[in-house]
XYZ file of C-alpha atoms in Angstrom:
194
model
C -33.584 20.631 90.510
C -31.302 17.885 89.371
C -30.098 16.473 86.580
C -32.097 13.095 85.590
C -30.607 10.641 83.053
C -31.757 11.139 79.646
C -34.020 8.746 77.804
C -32.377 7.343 74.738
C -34.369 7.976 71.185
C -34.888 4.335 71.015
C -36.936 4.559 74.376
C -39.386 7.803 73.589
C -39.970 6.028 69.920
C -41.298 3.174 72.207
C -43.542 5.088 74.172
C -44.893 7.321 71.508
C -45.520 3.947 69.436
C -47.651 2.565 72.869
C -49.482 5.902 72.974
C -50.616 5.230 69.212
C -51.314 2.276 69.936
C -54.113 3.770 72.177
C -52.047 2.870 75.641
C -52.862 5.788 78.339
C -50.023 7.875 79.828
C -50.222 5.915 83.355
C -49.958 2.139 81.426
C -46.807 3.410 79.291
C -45.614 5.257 82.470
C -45.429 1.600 84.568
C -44.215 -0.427 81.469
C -41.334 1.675 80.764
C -40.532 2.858 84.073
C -40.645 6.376 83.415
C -42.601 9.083 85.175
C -45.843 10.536 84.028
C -44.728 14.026 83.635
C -41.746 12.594 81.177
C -44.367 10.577 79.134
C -46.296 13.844 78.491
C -43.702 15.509 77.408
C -42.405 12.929 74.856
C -46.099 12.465 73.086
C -46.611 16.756 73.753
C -42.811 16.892 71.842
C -44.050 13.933 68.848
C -47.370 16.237 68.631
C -45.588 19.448 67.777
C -42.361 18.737 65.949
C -43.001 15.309 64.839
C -39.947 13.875 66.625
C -38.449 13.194 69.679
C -34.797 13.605 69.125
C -33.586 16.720 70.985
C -34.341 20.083 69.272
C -31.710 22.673 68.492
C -31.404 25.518 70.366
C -30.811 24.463 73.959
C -28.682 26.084 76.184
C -27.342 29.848 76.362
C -26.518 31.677 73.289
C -22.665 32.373 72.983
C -21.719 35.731 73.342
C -18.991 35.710 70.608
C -20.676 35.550 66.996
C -19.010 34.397 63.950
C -18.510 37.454 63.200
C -17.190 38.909 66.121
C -14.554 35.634 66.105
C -13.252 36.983 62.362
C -12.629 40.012 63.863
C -10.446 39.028 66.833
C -8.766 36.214 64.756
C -8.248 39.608 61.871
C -6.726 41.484 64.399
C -4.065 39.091 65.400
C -2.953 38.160 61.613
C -2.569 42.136 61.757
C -0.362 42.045 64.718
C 0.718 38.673 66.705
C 2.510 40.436 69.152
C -1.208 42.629 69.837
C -2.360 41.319 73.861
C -6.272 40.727 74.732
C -6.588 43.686 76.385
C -5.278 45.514 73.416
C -8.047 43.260 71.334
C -11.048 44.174 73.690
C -10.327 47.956 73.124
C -9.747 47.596 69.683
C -13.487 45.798 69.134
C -14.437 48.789 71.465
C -18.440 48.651 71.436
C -18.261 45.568 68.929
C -16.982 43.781 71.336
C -20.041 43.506 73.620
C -19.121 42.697 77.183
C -16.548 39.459 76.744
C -13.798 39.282 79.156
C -10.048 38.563 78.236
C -10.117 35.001 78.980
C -12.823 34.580 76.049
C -10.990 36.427 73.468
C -8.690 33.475 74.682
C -10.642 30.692 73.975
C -11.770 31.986 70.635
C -8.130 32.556 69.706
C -7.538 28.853 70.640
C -10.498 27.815 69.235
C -9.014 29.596 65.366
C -5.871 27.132 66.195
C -4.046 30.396 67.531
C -1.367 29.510 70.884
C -0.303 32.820 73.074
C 3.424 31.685 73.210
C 6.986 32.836 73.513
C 8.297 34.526 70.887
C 11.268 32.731 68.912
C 15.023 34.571 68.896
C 16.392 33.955 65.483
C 19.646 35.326 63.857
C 18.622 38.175 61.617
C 19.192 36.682 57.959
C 19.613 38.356 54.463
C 18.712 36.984 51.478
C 22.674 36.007 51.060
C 22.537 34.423 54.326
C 19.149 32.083 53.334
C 21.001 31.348 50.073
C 24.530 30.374 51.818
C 22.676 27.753 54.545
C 20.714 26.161 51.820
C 23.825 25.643 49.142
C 25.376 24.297 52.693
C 22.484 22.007 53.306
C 21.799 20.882 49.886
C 25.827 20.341 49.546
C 25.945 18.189 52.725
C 22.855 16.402 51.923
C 24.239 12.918 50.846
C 27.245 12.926 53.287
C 28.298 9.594 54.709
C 28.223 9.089 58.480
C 32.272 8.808 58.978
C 31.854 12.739 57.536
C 29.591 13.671 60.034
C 31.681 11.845 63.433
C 34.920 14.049 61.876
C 32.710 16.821 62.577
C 33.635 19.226 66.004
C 30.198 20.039 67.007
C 30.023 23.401 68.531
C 28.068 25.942 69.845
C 27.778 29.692 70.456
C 26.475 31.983 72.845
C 25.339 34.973 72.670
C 25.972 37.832 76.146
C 23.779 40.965 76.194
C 26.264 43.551 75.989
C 23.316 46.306 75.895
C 19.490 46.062 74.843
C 16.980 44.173 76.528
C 16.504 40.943 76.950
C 12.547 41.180 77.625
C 10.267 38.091 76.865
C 7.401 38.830 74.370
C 4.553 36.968 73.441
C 2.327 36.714 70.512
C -0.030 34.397 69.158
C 0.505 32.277 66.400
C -0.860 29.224 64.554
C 0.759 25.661 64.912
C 3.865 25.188 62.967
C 4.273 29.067 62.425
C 6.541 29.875 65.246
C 9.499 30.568 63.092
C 8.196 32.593 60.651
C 9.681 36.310 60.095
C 7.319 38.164 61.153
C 6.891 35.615 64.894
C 10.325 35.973 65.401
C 12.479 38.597 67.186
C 15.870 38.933 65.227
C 19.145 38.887 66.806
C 22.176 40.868 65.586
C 25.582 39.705 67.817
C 28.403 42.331 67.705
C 31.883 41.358 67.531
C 33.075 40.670 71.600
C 30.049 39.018 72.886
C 30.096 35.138 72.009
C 32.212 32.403 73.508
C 33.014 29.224 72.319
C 32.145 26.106 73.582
């Protein structure tokens, strides 16, 4: 059966106002160009509910409940780096029968992104201290201080370890935090200058 164009609530107001106004289902069916059948069903609707603006409850139930979306949103505050798979057997029996790609969905629906995970340089609290002193200290600097400046860069070469790509999932804005970030040590012999 097709899809036919819905009536707007302005229209079925109409015709339930002709059918009170003792009009028969055939006259309000030619005036308003609707069929039959429809009219019925607008005046059967007003009868019941007392209204004809669409009821509630249309459409298939979703399969993930609010409470089953705390839970999969709980489990990756637990662990970011934790994969849908991992998730599904988690929530075990809970879990109902949802595939990966909707553990997906309700991830990105909670504002989580599946994403990269960030290499940082592993920082101590003497490091965090040092860079802001340096920032705070350079704050106001003119911009002749600034074109004095040799901008450089450094590289880091995998002398052993792995250089594996992980993902996690993480809400916008967090992808630098400590705990979304892989640290990187480099040991003396393995950067160039540029």
């Amino acid at each position: 059966m097709a899809k036919t164009k819905e009536l707007t609530e302005d229209l079925r107001l109409r015709i339930v106002a002709a059918h009170m106004s003792g009009k028969g289902y055939k006259i309000i069916s030619k005036c308003f160009e609707v069929p039959v059948a429809t009219v019925q069903s607008i005046i059967k609707k007003y009868k019941t509910f007392r209204t004809v603006k669409n009821l509630r409850g249309h459409g298939r139930k979703p399969k993930v409940t609010p409470v089953l979306a705390r839970r999969i949103v709980r489990e990756v505050k637990k662990n970011p780096r934790i994969t849908t798979k991992a998730i599904l057997m988690n929530l075990g029996s809970a879990g109902g029968n949802i595939s990966r790609q909707t553990v997906q969905r309700t991830l990105h629906t909670a504002g989580f992104q599946g994403r990269r995970q960030r290499r940082t340089p592993l920082l101590n609290i003497r490091h965090t201290k040092a860079r802001l002193a340096f920032a705070n200290a350079h704050l106001d600097k003119e911009e002749d201080f600034w074109s004095s400046v040799l901008w450089s860069d450094e590289t880091k070469i995998e002398l052993f370890g792995h250089n594996d790509v992980a993902f996690i999932w993480h809400k916008k804005g967090e992808a630098f935090n400590s705990k979304n970030t892989i640290p990187t040590v480099k040991h003396g012999g393995g950067n160039l200058m540029f």
